[in-house]
mmCIF file of C-alpha atoms in Angstrom:
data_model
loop_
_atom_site.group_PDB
_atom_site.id
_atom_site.type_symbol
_atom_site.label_atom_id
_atom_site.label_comp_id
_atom_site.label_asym_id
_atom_site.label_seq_id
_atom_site.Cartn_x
_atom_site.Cartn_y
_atom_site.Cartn_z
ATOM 1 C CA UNK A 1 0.000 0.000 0.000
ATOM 2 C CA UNK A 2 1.418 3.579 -0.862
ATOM 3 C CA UNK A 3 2.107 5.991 2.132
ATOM 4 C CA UNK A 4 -0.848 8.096 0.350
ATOM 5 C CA UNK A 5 -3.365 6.166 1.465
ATOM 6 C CA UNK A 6 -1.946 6.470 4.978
ATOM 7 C CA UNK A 7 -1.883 9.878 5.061
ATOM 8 C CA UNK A 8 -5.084 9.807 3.928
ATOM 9 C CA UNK A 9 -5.548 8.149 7.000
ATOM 10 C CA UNK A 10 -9.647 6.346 7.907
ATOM 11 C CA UNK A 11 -10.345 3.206 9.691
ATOM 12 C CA UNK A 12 -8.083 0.172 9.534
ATOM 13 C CA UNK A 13 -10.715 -1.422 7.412
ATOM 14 C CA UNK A 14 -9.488 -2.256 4.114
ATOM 15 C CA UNK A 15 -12.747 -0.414 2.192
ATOM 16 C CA UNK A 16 -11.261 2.528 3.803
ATOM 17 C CA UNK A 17 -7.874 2.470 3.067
ATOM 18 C CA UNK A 18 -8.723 1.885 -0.642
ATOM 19 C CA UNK A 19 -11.451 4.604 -0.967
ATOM 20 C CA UNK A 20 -9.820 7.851 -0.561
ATOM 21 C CA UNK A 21 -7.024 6.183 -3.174
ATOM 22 C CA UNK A 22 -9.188 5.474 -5.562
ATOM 23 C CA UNK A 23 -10.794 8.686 -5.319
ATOM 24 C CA UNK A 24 -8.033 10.599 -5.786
ATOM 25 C CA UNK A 25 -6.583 8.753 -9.076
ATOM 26 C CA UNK A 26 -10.434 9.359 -10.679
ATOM 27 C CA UNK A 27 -8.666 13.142 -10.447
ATOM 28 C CA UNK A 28 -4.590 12.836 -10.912
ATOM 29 C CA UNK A 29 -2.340 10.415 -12.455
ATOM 30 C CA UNK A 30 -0.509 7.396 -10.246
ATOM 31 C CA UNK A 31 2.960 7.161 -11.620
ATOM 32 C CA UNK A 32 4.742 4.076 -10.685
ATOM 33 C CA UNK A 33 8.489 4.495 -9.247
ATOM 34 C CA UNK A 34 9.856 2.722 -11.858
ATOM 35 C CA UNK A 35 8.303 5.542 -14.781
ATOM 36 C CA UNK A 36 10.111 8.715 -13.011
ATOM 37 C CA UNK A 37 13.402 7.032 -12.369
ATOM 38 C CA UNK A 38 13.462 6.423 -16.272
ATOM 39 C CA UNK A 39 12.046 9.727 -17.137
ATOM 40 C CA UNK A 40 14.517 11.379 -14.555
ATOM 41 C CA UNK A 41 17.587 9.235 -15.808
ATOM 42 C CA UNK A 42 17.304 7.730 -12.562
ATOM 43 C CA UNK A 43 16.776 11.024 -10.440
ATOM 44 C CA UNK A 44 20.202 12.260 -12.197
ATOM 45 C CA UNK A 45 21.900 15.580 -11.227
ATOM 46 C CA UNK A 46 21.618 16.855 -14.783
ATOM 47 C CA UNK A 47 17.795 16.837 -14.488
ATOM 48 C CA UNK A 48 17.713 18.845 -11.293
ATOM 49 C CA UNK A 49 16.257 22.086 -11.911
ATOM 50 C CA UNK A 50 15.295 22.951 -7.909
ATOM 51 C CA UNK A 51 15.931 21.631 -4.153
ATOM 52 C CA UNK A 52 14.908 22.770 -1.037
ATOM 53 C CA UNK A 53 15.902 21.711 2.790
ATOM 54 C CA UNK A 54 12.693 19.619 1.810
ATOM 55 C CA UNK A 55 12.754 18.311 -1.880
ATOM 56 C CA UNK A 56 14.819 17.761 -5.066
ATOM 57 C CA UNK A 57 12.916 18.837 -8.098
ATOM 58 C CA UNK A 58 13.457 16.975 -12.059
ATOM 59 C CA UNK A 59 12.996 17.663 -15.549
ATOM 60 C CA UNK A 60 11.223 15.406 -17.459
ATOM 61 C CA UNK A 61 9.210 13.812 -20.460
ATOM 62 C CA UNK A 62 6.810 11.295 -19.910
ATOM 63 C CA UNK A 63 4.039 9.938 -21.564
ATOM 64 C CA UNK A 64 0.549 10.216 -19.555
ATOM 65 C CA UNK A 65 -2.651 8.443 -20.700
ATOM 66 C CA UNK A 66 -0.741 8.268 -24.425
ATOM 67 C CA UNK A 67 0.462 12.075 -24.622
ATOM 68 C CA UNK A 68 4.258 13.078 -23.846
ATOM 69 C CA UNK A 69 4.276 15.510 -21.248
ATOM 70 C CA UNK A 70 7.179 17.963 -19.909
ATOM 71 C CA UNK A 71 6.890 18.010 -16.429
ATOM 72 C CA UNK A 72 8.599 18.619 -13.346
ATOM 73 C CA UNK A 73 9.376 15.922 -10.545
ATOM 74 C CA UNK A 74 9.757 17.245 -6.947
ATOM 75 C CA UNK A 75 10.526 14.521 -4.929
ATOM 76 C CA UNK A 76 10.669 15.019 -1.090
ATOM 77 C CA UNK A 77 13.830 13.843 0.342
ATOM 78 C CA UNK A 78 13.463 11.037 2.757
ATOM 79 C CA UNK A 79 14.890 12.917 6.148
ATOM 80 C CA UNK A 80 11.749 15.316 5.616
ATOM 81 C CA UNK A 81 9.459 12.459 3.930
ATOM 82 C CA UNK A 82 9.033 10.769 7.458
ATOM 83 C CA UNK A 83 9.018 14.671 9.746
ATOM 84 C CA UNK A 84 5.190 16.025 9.990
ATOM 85 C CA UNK A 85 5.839 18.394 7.936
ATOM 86 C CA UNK A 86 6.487 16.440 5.047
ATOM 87 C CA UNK A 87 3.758 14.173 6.146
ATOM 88 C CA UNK A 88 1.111 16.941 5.804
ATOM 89 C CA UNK A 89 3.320 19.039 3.326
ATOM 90 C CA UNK A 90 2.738 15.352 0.479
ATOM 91 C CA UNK A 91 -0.911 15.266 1.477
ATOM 92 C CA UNK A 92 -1.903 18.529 0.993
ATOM 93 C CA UNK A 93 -0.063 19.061 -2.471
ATOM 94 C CA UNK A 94 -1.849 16.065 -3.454
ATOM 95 C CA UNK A 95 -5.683 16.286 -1.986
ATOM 96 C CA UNK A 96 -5.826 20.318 -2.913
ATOM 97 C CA UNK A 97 -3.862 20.581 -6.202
ATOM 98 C CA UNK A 98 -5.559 17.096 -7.679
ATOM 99 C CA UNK A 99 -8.872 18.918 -7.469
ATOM 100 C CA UNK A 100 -7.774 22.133 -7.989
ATOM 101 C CA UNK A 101 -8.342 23.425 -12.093
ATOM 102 C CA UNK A 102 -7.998 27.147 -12.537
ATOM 103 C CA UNK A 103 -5.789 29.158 -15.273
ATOM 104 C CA UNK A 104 -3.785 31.175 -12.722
ATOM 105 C CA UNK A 105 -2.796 27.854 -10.856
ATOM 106 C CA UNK A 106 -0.016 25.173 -11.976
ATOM 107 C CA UNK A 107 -1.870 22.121 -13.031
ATOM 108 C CA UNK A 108 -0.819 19.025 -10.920
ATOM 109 C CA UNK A 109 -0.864 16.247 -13.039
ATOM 110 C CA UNK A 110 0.045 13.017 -11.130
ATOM 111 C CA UNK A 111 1.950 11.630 -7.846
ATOM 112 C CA UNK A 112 3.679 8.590 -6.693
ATOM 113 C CA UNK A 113 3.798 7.441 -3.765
ATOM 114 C CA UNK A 114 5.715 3.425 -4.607
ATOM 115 C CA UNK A 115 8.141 1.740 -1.593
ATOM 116 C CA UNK A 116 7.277 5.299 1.110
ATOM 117 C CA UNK A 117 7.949 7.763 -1.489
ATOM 118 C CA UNK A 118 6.418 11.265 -1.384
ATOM 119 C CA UNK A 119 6.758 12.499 -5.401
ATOM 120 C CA UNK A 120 4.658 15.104 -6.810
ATOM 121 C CA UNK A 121 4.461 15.571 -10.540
ATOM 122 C CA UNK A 122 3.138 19.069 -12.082
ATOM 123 C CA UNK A 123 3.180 20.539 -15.566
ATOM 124 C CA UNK A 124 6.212 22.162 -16.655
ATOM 125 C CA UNK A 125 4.998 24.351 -19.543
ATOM 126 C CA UNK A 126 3.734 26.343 -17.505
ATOM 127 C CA UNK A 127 6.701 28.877 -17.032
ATOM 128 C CA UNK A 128 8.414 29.397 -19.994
ATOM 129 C CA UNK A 129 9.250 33.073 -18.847
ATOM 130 C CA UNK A 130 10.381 31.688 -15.264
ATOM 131 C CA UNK A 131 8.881 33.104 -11.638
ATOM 132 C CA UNK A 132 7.550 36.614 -11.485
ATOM 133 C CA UNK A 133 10.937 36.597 -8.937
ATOM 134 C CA UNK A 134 13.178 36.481 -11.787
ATOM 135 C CA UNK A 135 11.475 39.264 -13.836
ATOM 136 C CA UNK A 136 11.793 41.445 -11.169
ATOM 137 C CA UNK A 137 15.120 41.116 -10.444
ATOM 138 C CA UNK A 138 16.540 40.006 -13.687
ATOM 139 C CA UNK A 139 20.474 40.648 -13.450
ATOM 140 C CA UNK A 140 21.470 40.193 -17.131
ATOM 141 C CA UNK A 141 22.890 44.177 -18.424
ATOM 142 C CA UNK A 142 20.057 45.540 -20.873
ATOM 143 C CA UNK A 143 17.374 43.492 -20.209
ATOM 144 C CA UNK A 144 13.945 44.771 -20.316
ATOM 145 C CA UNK A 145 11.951 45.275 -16.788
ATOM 146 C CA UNK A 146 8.284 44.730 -16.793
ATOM 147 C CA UNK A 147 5.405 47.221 -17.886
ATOM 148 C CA UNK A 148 3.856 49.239 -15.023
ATOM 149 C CA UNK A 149 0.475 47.489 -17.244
ATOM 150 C CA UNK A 150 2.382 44.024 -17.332
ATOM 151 C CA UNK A 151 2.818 44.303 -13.835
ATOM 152 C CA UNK A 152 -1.391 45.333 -13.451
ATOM 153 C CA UNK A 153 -2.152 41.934 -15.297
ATOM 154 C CA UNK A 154 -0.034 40.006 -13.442
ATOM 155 C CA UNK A 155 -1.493 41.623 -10.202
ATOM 156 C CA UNK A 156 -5.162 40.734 -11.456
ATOM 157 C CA UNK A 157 -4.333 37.171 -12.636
ATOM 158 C CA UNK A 158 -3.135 36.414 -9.094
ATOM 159 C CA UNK A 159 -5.912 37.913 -7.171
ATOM 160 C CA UNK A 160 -8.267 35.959 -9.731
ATOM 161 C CA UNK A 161 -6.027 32.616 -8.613
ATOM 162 C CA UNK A 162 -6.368 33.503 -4.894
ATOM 163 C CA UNK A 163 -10.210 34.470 -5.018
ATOM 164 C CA UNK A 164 -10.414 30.829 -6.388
ATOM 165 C CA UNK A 165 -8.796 28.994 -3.701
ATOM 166 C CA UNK A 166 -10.485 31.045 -1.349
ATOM 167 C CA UNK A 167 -14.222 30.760 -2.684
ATOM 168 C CA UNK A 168 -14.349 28.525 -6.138
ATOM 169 C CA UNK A 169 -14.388 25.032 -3.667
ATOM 170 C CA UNK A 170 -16.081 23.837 -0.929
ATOM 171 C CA UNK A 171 -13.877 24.400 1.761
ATOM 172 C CA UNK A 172 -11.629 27.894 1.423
ATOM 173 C CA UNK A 173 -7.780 26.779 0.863
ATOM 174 C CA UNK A 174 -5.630 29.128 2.669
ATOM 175 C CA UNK A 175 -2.545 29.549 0.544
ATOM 176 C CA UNK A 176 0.477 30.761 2.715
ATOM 177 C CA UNK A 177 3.367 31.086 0.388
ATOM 178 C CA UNK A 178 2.486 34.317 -1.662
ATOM 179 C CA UNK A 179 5.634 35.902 -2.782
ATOM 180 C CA UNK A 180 6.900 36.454 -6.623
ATOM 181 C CA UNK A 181 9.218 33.235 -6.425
ATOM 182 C CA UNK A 182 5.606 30.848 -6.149
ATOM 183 C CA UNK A 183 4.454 32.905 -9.047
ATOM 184 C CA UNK A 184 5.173 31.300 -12.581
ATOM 185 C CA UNK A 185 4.779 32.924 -16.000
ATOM 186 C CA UNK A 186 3.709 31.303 -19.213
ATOM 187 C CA UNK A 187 4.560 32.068 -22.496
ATOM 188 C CA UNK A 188 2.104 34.706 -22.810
ATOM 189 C CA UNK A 189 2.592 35.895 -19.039
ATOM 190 C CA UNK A 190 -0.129 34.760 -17.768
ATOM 191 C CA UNK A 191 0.509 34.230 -14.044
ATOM 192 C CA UNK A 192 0.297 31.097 -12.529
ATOM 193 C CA UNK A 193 0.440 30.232 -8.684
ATOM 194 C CA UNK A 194 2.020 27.537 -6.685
ATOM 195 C CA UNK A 195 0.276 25.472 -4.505
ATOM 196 C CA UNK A 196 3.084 25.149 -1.843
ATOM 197 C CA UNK A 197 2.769 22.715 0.974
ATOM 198 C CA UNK A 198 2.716 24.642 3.996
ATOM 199 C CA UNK A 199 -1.215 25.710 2.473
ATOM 200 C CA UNK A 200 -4.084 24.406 4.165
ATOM 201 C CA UNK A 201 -7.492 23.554 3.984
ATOM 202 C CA UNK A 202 -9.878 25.865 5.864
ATOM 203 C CA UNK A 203 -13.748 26.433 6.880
ATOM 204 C CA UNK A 204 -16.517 25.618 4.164
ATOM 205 C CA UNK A 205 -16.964 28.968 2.231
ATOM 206 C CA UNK A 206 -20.764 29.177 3.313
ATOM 207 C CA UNK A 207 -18.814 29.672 6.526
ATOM 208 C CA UNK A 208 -19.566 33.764 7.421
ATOM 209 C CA UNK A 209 -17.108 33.722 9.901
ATOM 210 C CA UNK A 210 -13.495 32.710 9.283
ATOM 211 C CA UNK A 211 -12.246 30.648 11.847
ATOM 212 C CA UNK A 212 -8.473 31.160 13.009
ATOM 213 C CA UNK A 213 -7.313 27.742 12.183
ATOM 214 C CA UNK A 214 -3.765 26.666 14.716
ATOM 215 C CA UNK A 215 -0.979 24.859 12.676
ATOM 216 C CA UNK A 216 1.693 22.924 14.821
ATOM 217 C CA UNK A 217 4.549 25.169 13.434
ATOM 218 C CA UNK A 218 5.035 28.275 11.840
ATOM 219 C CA UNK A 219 6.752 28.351 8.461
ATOM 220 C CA UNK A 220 6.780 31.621 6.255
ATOM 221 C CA UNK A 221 8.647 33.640 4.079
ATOM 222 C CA UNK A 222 9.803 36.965 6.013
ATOM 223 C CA UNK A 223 8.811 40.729 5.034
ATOM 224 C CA UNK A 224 5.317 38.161 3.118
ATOM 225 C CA UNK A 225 4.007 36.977 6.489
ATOM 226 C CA UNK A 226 0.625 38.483 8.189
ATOM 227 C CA UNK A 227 1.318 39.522 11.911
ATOM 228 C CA UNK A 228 -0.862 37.399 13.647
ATOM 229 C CA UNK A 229 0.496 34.649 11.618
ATOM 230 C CA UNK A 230 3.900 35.506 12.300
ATOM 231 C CA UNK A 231 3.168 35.195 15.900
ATOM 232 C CA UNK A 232 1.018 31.385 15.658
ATOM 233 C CA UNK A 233 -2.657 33.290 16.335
ATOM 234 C CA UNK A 234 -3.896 31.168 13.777
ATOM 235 C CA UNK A 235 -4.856 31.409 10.090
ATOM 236 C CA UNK A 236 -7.634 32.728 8.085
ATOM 237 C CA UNK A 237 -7.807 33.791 4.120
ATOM 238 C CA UNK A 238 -7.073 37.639 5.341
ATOM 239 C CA UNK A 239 -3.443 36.431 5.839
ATOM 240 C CA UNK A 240 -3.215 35.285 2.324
ATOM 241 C CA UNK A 241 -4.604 38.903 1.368
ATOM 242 C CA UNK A 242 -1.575 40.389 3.085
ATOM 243 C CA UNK A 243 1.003 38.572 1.939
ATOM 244 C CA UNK A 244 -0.902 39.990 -1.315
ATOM 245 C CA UNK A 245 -0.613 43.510 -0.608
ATOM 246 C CA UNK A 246 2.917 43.327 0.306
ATOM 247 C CA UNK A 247 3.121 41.704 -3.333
ATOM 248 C CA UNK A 248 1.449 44.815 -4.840
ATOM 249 C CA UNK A 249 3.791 46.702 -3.038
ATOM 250 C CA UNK A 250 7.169 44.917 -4.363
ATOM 251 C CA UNK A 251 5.316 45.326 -7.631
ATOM 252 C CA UNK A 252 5.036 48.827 -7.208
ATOM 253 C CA UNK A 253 8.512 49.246 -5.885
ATOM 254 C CA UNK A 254 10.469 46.815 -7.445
ATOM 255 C CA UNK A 255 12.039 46.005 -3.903
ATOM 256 C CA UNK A 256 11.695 43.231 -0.992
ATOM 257 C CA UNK A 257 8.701 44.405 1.021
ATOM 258 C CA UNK A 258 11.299 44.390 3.829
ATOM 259 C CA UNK A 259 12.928 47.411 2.178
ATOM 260 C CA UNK A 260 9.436 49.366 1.529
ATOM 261 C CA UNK A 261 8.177 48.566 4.978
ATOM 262 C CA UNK A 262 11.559 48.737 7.397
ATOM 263 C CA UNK A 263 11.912 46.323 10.140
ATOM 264 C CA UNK A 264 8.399 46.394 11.486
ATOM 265 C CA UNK A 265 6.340 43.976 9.821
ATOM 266 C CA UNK A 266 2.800 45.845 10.614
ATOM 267 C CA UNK A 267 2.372 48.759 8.387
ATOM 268 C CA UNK A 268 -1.152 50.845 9.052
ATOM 269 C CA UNK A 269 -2.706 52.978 6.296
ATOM 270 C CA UNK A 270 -1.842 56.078 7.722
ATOM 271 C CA UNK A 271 2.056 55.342 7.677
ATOM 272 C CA UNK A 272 1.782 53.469 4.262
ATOM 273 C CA UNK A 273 0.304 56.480 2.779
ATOM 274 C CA UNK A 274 3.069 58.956 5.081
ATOM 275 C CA UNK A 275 5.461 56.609 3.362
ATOM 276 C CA UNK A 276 3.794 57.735 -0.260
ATOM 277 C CA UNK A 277 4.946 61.427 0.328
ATOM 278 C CA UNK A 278 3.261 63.512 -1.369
ATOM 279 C CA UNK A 279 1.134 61.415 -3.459
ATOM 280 C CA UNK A 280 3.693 60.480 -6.512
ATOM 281 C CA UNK A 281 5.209 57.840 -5.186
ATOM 282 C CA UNK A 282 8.124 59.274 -3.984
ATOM 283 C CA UNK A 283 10.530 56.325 -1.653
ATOM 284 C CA UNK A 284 8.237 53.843 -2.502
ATOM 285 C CA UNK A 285 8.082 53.783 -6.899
ATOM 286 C CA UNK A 286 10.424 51.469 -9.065
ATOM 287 C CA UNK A 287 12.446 54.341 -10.978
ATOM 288 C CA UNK A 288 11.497 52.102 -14.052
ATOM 289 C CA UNK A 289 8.393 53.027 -13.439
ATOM 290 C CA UNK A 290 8.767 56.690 -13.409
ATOM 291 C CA UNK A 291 6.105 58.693 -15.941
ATOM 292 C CA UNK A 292 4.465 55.065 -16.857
ATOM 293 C CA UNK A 293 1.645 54.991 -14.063
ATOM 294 C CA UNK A 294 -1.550 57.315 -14.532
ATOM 295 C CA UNK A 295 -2.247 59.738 -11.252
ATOM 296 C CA UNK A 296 -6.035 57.822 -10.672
ATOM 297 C CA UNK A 297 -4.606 54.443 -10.831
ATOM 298 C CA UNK A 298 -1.792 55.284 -8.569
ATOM 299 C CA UNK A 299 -4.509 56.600 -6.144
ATOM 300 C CA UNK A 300 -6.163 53.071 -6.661
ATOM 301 C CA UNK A 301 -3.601 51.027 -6.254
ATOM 302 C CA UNK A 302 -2.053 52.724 -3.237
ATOM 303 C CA UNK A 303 -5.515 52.599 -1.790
ATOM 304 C CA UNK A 304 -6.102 48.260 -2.589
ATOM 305 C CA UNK A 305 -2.151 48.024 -1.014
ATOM 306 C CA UNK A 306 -2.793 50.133 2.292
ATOM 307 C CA UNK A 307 -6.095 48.070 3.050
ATOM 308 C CA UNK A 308 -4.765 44.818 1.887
ATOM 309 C CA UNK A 309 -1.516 45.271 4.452
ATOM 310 C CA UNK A 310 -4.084 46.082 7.357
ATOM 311 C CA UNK A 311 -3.366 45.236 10.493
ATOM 312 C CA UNK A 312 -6.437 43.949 12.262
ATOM 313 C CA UNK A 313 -7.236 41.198 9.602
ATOM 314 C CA UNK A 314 -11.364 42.329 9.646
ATOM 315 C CA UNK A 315 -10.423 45.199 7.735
ATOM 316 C CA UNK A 316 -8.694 43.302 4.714
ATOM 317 C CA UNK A 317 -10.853 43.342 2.003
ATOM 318 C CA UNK A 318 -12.018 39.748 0.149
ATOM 319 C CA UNK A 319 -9.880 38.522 -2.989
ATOM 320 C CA UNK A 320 -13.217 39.027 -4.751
ATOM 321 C CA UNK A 321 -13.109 42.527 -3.749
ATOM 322 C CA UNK A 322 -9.685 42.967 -4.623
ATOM 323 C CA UNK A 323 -9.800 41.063 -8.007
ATOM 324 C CA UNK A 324 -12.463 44.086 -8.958
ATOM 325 C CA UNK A 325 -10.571 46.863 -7.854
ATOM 326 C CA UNK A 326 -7.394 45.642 -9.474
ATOM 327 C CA UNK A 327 -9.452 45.406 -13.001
ATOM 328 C CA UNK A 328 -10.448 48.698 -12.707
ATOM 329 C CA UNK A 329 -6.765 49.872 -11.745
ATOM 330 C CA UNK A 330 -6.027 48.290 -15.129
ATOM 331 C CA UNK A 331 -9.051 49.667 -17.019
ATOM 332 C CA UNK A 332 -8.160 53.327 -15.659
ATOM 333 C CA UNK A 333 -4.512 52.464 -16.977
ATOM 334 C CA UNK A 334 -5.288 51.096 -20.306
ATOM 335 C CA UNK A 335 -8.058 53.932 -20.637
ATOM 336 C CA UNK A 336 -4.789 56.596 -19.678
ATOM 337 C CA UNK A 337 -2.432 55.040 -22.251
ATOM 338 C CA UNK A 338 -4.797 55.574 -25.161
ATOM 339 C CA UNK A 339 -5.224 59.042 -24.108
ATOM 340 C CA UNK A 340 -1.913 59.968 -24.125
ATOM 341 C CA UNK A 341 -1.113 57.870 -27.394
ATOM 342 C CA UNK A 342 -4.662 59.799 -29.364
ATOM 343 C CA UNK A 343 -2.752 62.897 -27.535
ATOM 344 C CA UNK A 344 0.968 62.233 -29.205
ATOM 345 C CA UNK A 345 -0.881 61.311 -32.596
ATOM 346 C CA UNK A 346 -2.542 64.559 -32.560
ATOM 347 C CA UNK A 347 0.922 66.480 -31.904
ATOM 348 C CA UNK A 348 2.640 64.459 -34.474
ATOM 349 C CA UNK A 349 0.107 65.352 -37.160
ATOM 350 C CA UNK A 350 0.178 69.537 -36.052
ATOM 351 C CA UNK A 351 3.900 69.480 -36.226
ATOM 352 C CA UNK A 352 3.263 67.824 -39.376
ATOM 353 C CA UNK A 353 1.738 70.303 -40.271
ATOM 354 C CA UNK A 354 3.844 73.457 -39.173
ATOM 355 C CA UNK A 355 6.183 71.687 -41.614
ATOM 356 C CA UNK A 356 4.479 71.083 -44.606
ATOM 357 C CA UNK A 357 1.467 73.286 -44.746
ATOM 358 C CA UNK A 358 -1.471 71.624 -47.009
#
């Protein structure tokens, strides 16, 4: 029997060991041990494209239900395979991710779990432009940083990813891990989230109040992590919209929240917005960014970051809520940008003019 089915965990019976199996190949692919060792060139060095303290992660091609897929192996090492943590990290990568289908997530599209093994097995395709991470702080001399609107779509395609997990399933899934480096682009940029782990299953969304759920340890990414997270008071979905808003703020800034926000981790509206200066942007604003961002989408934007990065968690607004606001940033951008291009088209054509009178 594979160590799936007893983290599934259920009676001793053997009806319930088999059932929550079965149930979750009807959704995701069983790979046998044998297939990724020969799609992995037996877990060879040359393949690895990622490890952690946790896992080793593998390029591959392998052929699933007839069709060759590139995909990427991340196979837990065995120290952290038989901790909790890597218990509950295997289960919940496989129970949310199998039922999870969404086109700002990465699609999960099998596991193994042959002789104890903890192996996860997700699309590769689906970041051809690399982690939102990488954009942002691309090192190579000359190359291009993102749009202010780039940025906007990426912003929206998130929040659309996280108002999913939070409200598109039965029970909300509290994500945990927001930061650019679990954000993947495709080859149009489309933004696609991570499913990390450490996430968790929370209340049924009917649910009006959100219960603070208690983990057994605390694991975060600094300058990302909600304050009453940060301190074990439990978890909700209005942690997840933090750790949003201090993505909208690297966005913005082009630097670590840590840098924007200074050692304190809480950051009220009132200092955010003392932190904005006068109103242009000024200490907070990626100098690439300079002269790109209309004045009412600013005021927008600043105003979704301050409220996401609350710090009584009540007063975070919804993803839903967000989602809408951040399409209307982009709509008030888009709506600037062919103003000012009608506006350089129409000073083209009088200089035009000046110069060669009809």
């Amino acid at each position: 029997m594979g160590i799936l089915s007893k983290c599934f965990g259920g009676s001793s019976s053997s009806t319930s060991r088999k059932q929550p199996s079965a149930t979750v190949e009807d959704l995701c692919h069983r790979f046998s041990l044998e297939q990724l060792r020969k799609s992995t060139d037996g877990f060879d060095k040359s393949r690895l494209v990622a490890e952690s303290i946790f896992s080793k992660e593998y390029r591959a091609s392998i052929y699933v239900n007839g069709e060759l897929k590139h995909v990427t192996v991340k196979r837990l090492r065995q120290e952290a395979a038989t901790s909790s943590y890597g218990l509950i990290s295997y289960k919940n990568n496989i129970i949310f991710r199998c039922q999870l289908h969404h086109p700002n997530l990465v699609s999960l599209v099998g596991f193994c779990d042959d002789h104890n093994e903890m192996i996860v097995v997700y699309d590769y395709d689906y970041a051809p432009k690399g982690s939102l991470h990488d954009q942002l702080y691309r090192t190579e001399r000359n190359s291009p940083t993102l749009s202010w609107k780039r940025r906007l779509e990426i912003s929206v395609g998130v929040a659309r990813g996280l108002h999913y997990l939070h409200s598109g399933t039965k029970r909300t899934i509290i994500h945990l891990d927001i930061k650019p480096a679990s954000i993947f682009l495709d080859e149009n940029w489309v933004p696609k989230l991570k499913i990390s782990g450490i996430s968790v299953k929370g209340p049924k969304f009917s649910e009006k109040e959100a219960r603070p759920i208690e983990l057994e340890s605390v694991i975060f990414t600094f300058g990302y992590v909600a304050p009453e997270h940060l301190v074990n008071a439990g978890v909700t979905h209005k942690c997840d919209v933090y750790s949003f808003g201090a993505l909208l703020l690297e966005l913005i800034g082009g630097k670590h929240p840590y840098h924007i926000l200074g050692l304190h981790q809480v950051c009220d509206i009132k200092e955010l917005r003392n932190l904005a200066g006068t109103g242009n942007g000024e200490g907070i604003i990626d100098e690439s960014l300079v002269g790109e961002i209309a004045p009412q989408c600013w005021e927008l934007f600043m105003e979704i970051t301050e409220y996401c990065l609350s710090e009584d968690p009540k007063e975070r607004p919804d993803m839903g809520e967000v989602e809408v606001q951040l399409e209307h940033v982009l709509q008030l951008q888009e709506e600037a940008d062919a103003n000012r291009a009608s506006q350089a088209s129409l000073m083209a054509q009088e200089i035009k003019d000046d110069i060669f009178p009809r």
